[in-house]
Amino acid sequence: AQTVTQSQPEMSVQEAETVTLSCTYDTSESDYYLFWYKQPPSRQMILVIRQEAYKQQNATENRFSVNFQKAAKSFSLKISDSQLGDAAMYFCAYRSAENRGGSEKLVFGKGTKLTVNP
Amino acid sequence: KAGVTQTPRYLIKTRGQQVTLSCSPISGHRSVSWYQQTPGQGLQFLFEYFSETQRNKGNFPGRFSGRQFSNSRSEMNVSTLELGDSALYLCASSLGHPGETQYFGPGTRLLVL
């Protein structure tokens, strides 16, 4: 079974600074997807960024980028120019691409609570 | 497009009762997944439905069940509630193709007394 580990329960960053959230995963599969989701306090979970394992290029979405190291099974999220609105729980998630029957099952890490200080 | 909606948003039940939660996916989405979120266990996958068929199931007791209707709306049912079932229940919808983004609803917060 796949597992996802987020080793930083909490992180803090100054507004306008850069922060990196860590995520490692364990799998024997070669084809999969990785995601970072953001869950603001009392608000809906939204997708921040996604990475397809067979693509070597790291995904970027505006101020958000990932460092995907497939051999090391590492998938960190970098947030540049942090804003107050970035304060949230961030979850790293894994989805297999090898289930031929299809399945949307996401395996989540425990999350990292990010605080942005003004 | 309207997002994923879940009803009710809050529920208080007592042990032994049963509860039904509802999820309406984004229009055109055929896959609906359910997750339980608790402070201790984090986010855990309950099950996924695609075109009215359960496609995958997590490691939860048989008291947790679900179904999907022809319009893709989904319900989950928990029978004989236990205190440990208190959680935020999230549903997520997607087109159902590999790697497609899942869009989450606001959740139903269930408190079992």
Short mmCIF file of C-alpha atoms in Angstrom, two decimals:
data_model
loop_
_atom_site.label_atom_id
_atom_site.label_comp_id
_atom_site.label_asym_id
_atom_site.label_seq_id
_atom_site.Cartn_x
_atom_site.Cartn_y
_atom_site.Cartn_z
CA ALA A 1 0.00 0.00 0.00
CA GLN A 2 1.11 3.50 -0.73
CA THR A 3 1.92 5.94 2.05
CA VAL A 4 2.50 9.68 2.11
CA THR A 5 4.53 11.40 4.80
CA GLN A 6 4.62 15.08 5.61
CA SER A 7 7.29 15.51 8.25
CA GLN A 8 6.48 19.13 9.14
CA PRO A 9 3.25 19.39 11.14
CA GLU A 10 3.61 23.18 11.24
CA MET A 11 5.56 25.81 9.35
CA SER A 12 5.62 29.57 9.44
CA VAL A 13 6.83 32.16 6.96
CA GLN A 14 7.02 35.92 6.77
CA GLU A 15 4.87 37.65 4.24
CA ALA A 16 6.67 38.00 0.88
CA GLU A 17 9.20 35.31 1.81
CA THR A 18 9.57 31.82 0.36
CA VAL A 19 8.71 28.58 2.14
CA THR A 20 9.10 24.93 1.19
CA LEU A 21 6.83 22.17 2.45
CA SER A 22 8.15 18.63 2.39
CA CYS A 23 6.45 15.45 1.25
CA THR A 24 7.79 11.95 0.74
CA TYR A 25 5.89 8.93 -0.42
CA ASP A 26 6.35 5.23 -0.65
CA THR A 27 5.20 3.20 -3.61
CA SER A 28 6.30 0.33 -5.78
CA GLU A 29 4.43 1.74 -8.76
CA SER A 30 6.08 3.62 -11.58
CA ASP A 31 3.07 5.50 -12.86
CA TYR A 32 1.15 7.79 -10.55
CA TYR A 33 0.04 11.33 -9.86
CA LEU A 34 0.97 13.62 -7.01
CA PHE A 35 -1.02 16.57 -5.75
CA TRP A 36 -0.83 19.39 -3.27
CA TYR A 37 -4.14 20.50 -1.82
CA LYS A 38 -4.80 23.55 0.33
CA GLN A 39 -7.46 23.64 3.03
CA PRO A 40 -7.99 27.12 4.51
CA PRO A 41 -9.63 27.29 7.94
CA SER A 42 -13.30 26.33 7.65
CA ARG A 43 -13.12 26.48 3.88
CA GLN A 44 -13.10 24.02 1.04
CA MET A 45 -10.08 22.01 -0.01
CA ILE A 46 -8.72 23.22 -3.32
CA LEU A 47 -6.05 21.89 -5.64
CA VAL A 48 -2.82 23.86 -5.64
CA ILE A 49 -0.72 21.89 -8.07
CA ARG A 50 -0.42 18.44 -9.64
CA GLN A 51 2.44 16.41 -11.04
CA GLU A 52 2.40 13.41 -13.33
CA ALA A 53 5.14 10.97 -12.42
CA TYR A 54 6.17 10.27 -16.00
CA LYS A 55 6.82 13.96 -16.62
CA GLN A 56 10.29 14.97 -15.52
CA GLN A 57 9.55 18.68 -15.66
CA ASN A 58 8.48 20.14 -12.33
CA ALA A 59 5.00 21.60 -12.31
CA THR A 60 4.48 25.30 -11.60
CA GLU A 61 1.37 27.37 -10.98
CA ASN A 62 2.07 31.06 -10.51
CA ARG A 63 3.78 31.40 -7.10
CA PHE A 64 3.60 27.66 -6.45
CA SER A 65 6.14 25.17 -7.76
CA VAL A 66 7.21 21.67 -6.90
CA ASN A 67 10.50 19.85 -6.69
CA PHE A 68 9.71 16.33 -7.84
CA GLN A 69 12.48 13.82 -7.24
CA LYS A 70 11.12 10.49 -8.47
CA ALA A 71 14.08 8.35 -7.45
CA ALA A 72 14.05 9.83 -3.97
CA LYS A 73 10.22 9.68 -3.84
CA SER A 74 10.12 13.28 -2.78
CA PHE A 75 7.59 15.94 -3.77
CA SER A 76 8.11 19.28 -2.06
CA LEU A 77 6.03 22.42 -2.56
CA LYS A 78 7.64 25.84 -2.79
CA ILE A 79 5.55 28.93 -2.20
CA SER A 80 7.19 32.15 -3.35
CA ASP A 81 6.24 35.66 -2.27
CA SER A 82 4.01 34.28 0.49
CA GLN A 83 0.74 36.08 1.07
CA LEU A 84 -1.57 36.16 4.08
CA GLY A 85 -4.11 34.22 2.06
CA ASP A 86 -1.69 31.31 1.77
CA ALA A 87 -2.25 30.46 5.43
CA ALA A 88 -3.89 27.03 5.46
CA MET A 89 -3.38 23.32 5.92
CA TYR A 90 -1.50 21.85 3.00
CA PHE A 91 -1.94 18.21 2.11
CA CYS A 92 0.22 16.14 -0.17
CA ALA A 93 -1.67 13.36 -1.95
CA TYR A 94 -0.89 10.35 -4.11
CA ARG A 95 -3.04 8.71 -6.75
CA SER A 96 -2.15 5.52 -8.54
CA ALA A 97 -2.31 5.49 -12.32
CA GLU A 98 -1.87 1.74 -12.53
CA ASN A 99 -5.34 0.62 -11.50
CA ARG A 100 -6.74 -0.48 -14.83
CA GLY A 101 -10.23 -0.66 -13.43
CA GLY A 102 -10.00 2.98 -12.61
CA SER A 103 -10.11 4.63 -9.23
CA GLU A 104 -9.91 8.16 -7.98
CA LYS A 105 -8.62 7.12 -4.55
CA LEU A 106 -6.26 9.69 -3.06
CA VAL A 107 -3.83 8.79 -0.30
CA PHE A 108 -3.13 11.84 1.82
CA GLY A 109 -0.35 12.87 4.15
CA LYS A 110 -1.23 14.21 7.59
CA GLY A 111 -0.83 17.80 6.46
CA THR A 112 1.32 20.82 7.24
CA LYS A 113 -0.22 23.86 8.87
CA LEU A 114 1.25 26.98 7.30
CA THR A 115 1.14 30.28 9.14
CA VAL A 116 1.98 33.50 7.31
CA ASN A 117 3.20 36.31 9.52
CA PRO A 118 2.64 39.92 8.43
CA LYS B 1 -20.40 26.03 -13.06
CA ALA B 2 -21.68 25.28 -9.60
CA GLY B 3 -19.20 23.55 -7.32
CA VAL B 4 -19.60 20.39 -5.29
CA THR B 5 -22.33 20.76 -2.70
CA GLN B 6 -22.90 18.73 0.41
CA THR B 7 -25.90 18.59 2.68
CA PRO B 8 -26.37 18.99 5.51
CA ARG B 9 -23.36 21.05 6.55
CA TYR B 10 -23.67 20.17 10.23
CA LEU B 11 -25.23 17.26 12.05
CA ILE B 12 -25.52 16.20 15.65
CA LYS B 13 -26.53 12.62 16.33
CA THR B 14 -26.43 10.24 19.28
CA ARG B 15 -24.75 6.88 19.49
CA GLY B 16 -26.68 4.08 17.84
CA GLN B 17 -28.49 6.33 15.38
CA GLN B 18 -27.92 6.31 11.66
CA VAL B 19 -27.17 9.19 9.34
CA THR B 20 -27.31 9.90 5.61
CA LEU B 21 -25.12 12.50 3.98
CA SER B 22 -25.62 13.81 0.47
CA CYS B 23 -23.22 15.04 -2.19
CA SER B 24 -24.05 16.72 -5.49
CA PRO B 25 -21.10 16.71 -7.87
CA ILE B 26 -20.15 19.27 -10.45
CA SER B 27 -22.31 18.96 -13.53
CA GLY B 28 -20.84 16.40 -15.91
CA HIS B 29 -18.72 14.68 -13.29
CA ARG B 30 -19.36 10.97 -13.01
CA SER B 31 -17.03 10.07 -10.16
CA VAL B 32 -17.77 10.84 -6.54
CA SER B 33 -15.37 9.93 -3.74
CA TRP B 34 -15.92 10.18 -0.01
CA TYR B 35 -13.32 10.89 2.65
CA GLN B 36 -13.39 11.04 6.43
CA GLN B 37 -11.25 13.73 8.05
CA THR B 38 -10.36 13.57 11.75
CA PRO B 39 -7.58 15.25 13.73
CA GLY B 40 -6.08 11.91 14.68
CA GLN B 41 -6.32 9.90 11.47
CA GLY B 42 -6.25 12.70 8.94
CA LEU B 43 -7.96 12.18 5.60
CA GLN B 44 -9.02 8.63 4.90
CA PHE B 45 -10.66 7.30 1.77
CA LEU B 46 -14.07 5.75 2.29
CA PHE B 47 -15.23 4.79 -1.20
CA GLU B 48 -15.63 5.96 -4.76
CA TYR B 49 -18.57 5.65 -7.12
CA PHE B 50 -18.44 5.97 -10.87
CA SER B 51 -21.55 5.72 -13.01
CA GLU B 52 -23.55 4.23 -10.13
CA THR B 53 -20.96 1.51 -9.43
CA GLN B 54 -18.65 1.35 -6.45
CA ARG B 55 -15.19 1.38 -7.98
CA ASN B 56 -13.05 1.29 -4.86
CA LYS B 57 -13.54 0.97 -1.14
CA GLY B 58 -11.39 1.98 1.80
CA ASN B 59 -10.79 0.11 5.01
CA PHE B 60 -13.92 1.01 6.94
CA PRO B 61 -16.47 -1.25 8.64
CA GLY B 62 -19.63 -2.29 6.89
CA ARG B 63 -21.57 0.33 8.86
CA PHE B 64 -20.34 2.77 6.23
CA SER B 65 -22.10 2.43 2.92
CA GLY B 66 -22.86 4.55 -0.07
CA ARG B 67 -24.61 4.74 -3.36
CA GLN B 68 -24.76 6.84 -6.46
CA PHE B 69 -27.78 7.78 -8.48
CA SER B 70 -28.19 8.10 -12.23
CA ASN B 71 -27.68 11.87 -12.00
CA SER B 72 -24.32 11.21 -10.26
CA ARG B 73 -25.51 12.51 -6.92
CA SER B 74 -24.21 10.35 -4.12
CA GLU B 75 -25.21 9.51 -0.60
CA MET B 76 -23.31 7.88 2.18
CA ASN B 77 -24.90 6.22 5.14
CA VAL B 78 -23.47 5.39 8.52
CA SER B 79 -25.50 3.04 10.67
CA THR B 80 -25.20 2.42 14.41
CA LEU B 81 -23.17 5.55 14.98
CA GLU B 82 -20.21 5.45 17.36
CA LEU B 83 -18.46 8.34 19.08
CA GLY B 84 -15.45 7.77 16.85
CA ASP B 85 -17.51 8.53 13.77
CA SER B 86 -17.42 12.22 14.67
CA ALA B 87 -15.57 13.78 11.78
CA LEU B 88 -15.70 16.03 8.76
CA TYR B 89 -16.98 14.04 5.81
CA LEU B 90 -15.78 15.33 2.47
CA CYS B 91 -16.91 14.36 -0.95
CA ALA B 92 -15.01 15.04 -4.13
CA SER B 93 -16.08 14.81 -7.73
CA SER B 94 -14.20 14.43 -10.96
CA LEU B 95 -14.70 13.36 -14.55
CA GLY B 96 -13.37 9.96 -13.53
CA HIS B 97 -10.49 9.74 -15.97
CA PRO B 98 -6.96 8.95 -14.75
CA GLY B 99 -5.28 11.86 -13.05
CA GLU B 100 -8.22 14.20 -13.38
CA THR B 101 -8.49 16.85 -10.71
CA GLN B 102 -10.85 16.07 -7.88
CA TYR B 103 -12.95 18.98 -6.66
CA PHE B 104 -13.97 18.89 -3.04
CA GLY B 105 -17.16 19.99 -1.38
CA PRO B 106 -17.31 22.00 1.87
CA GLY B 107 -17.94 18.89 3.91
CA THR B 108 -20.49 17.74 6.44
CA ARG B 109 -19.39 18.02 10.04
CA LEU B 110 -20.87 15.17 12.06
CA LEU B 111 -20.84 15.15 15.83
CA VAL B 112 -21.87 11.98 17.62
CA LEU B 113 -22.82 12.35 21.26
#
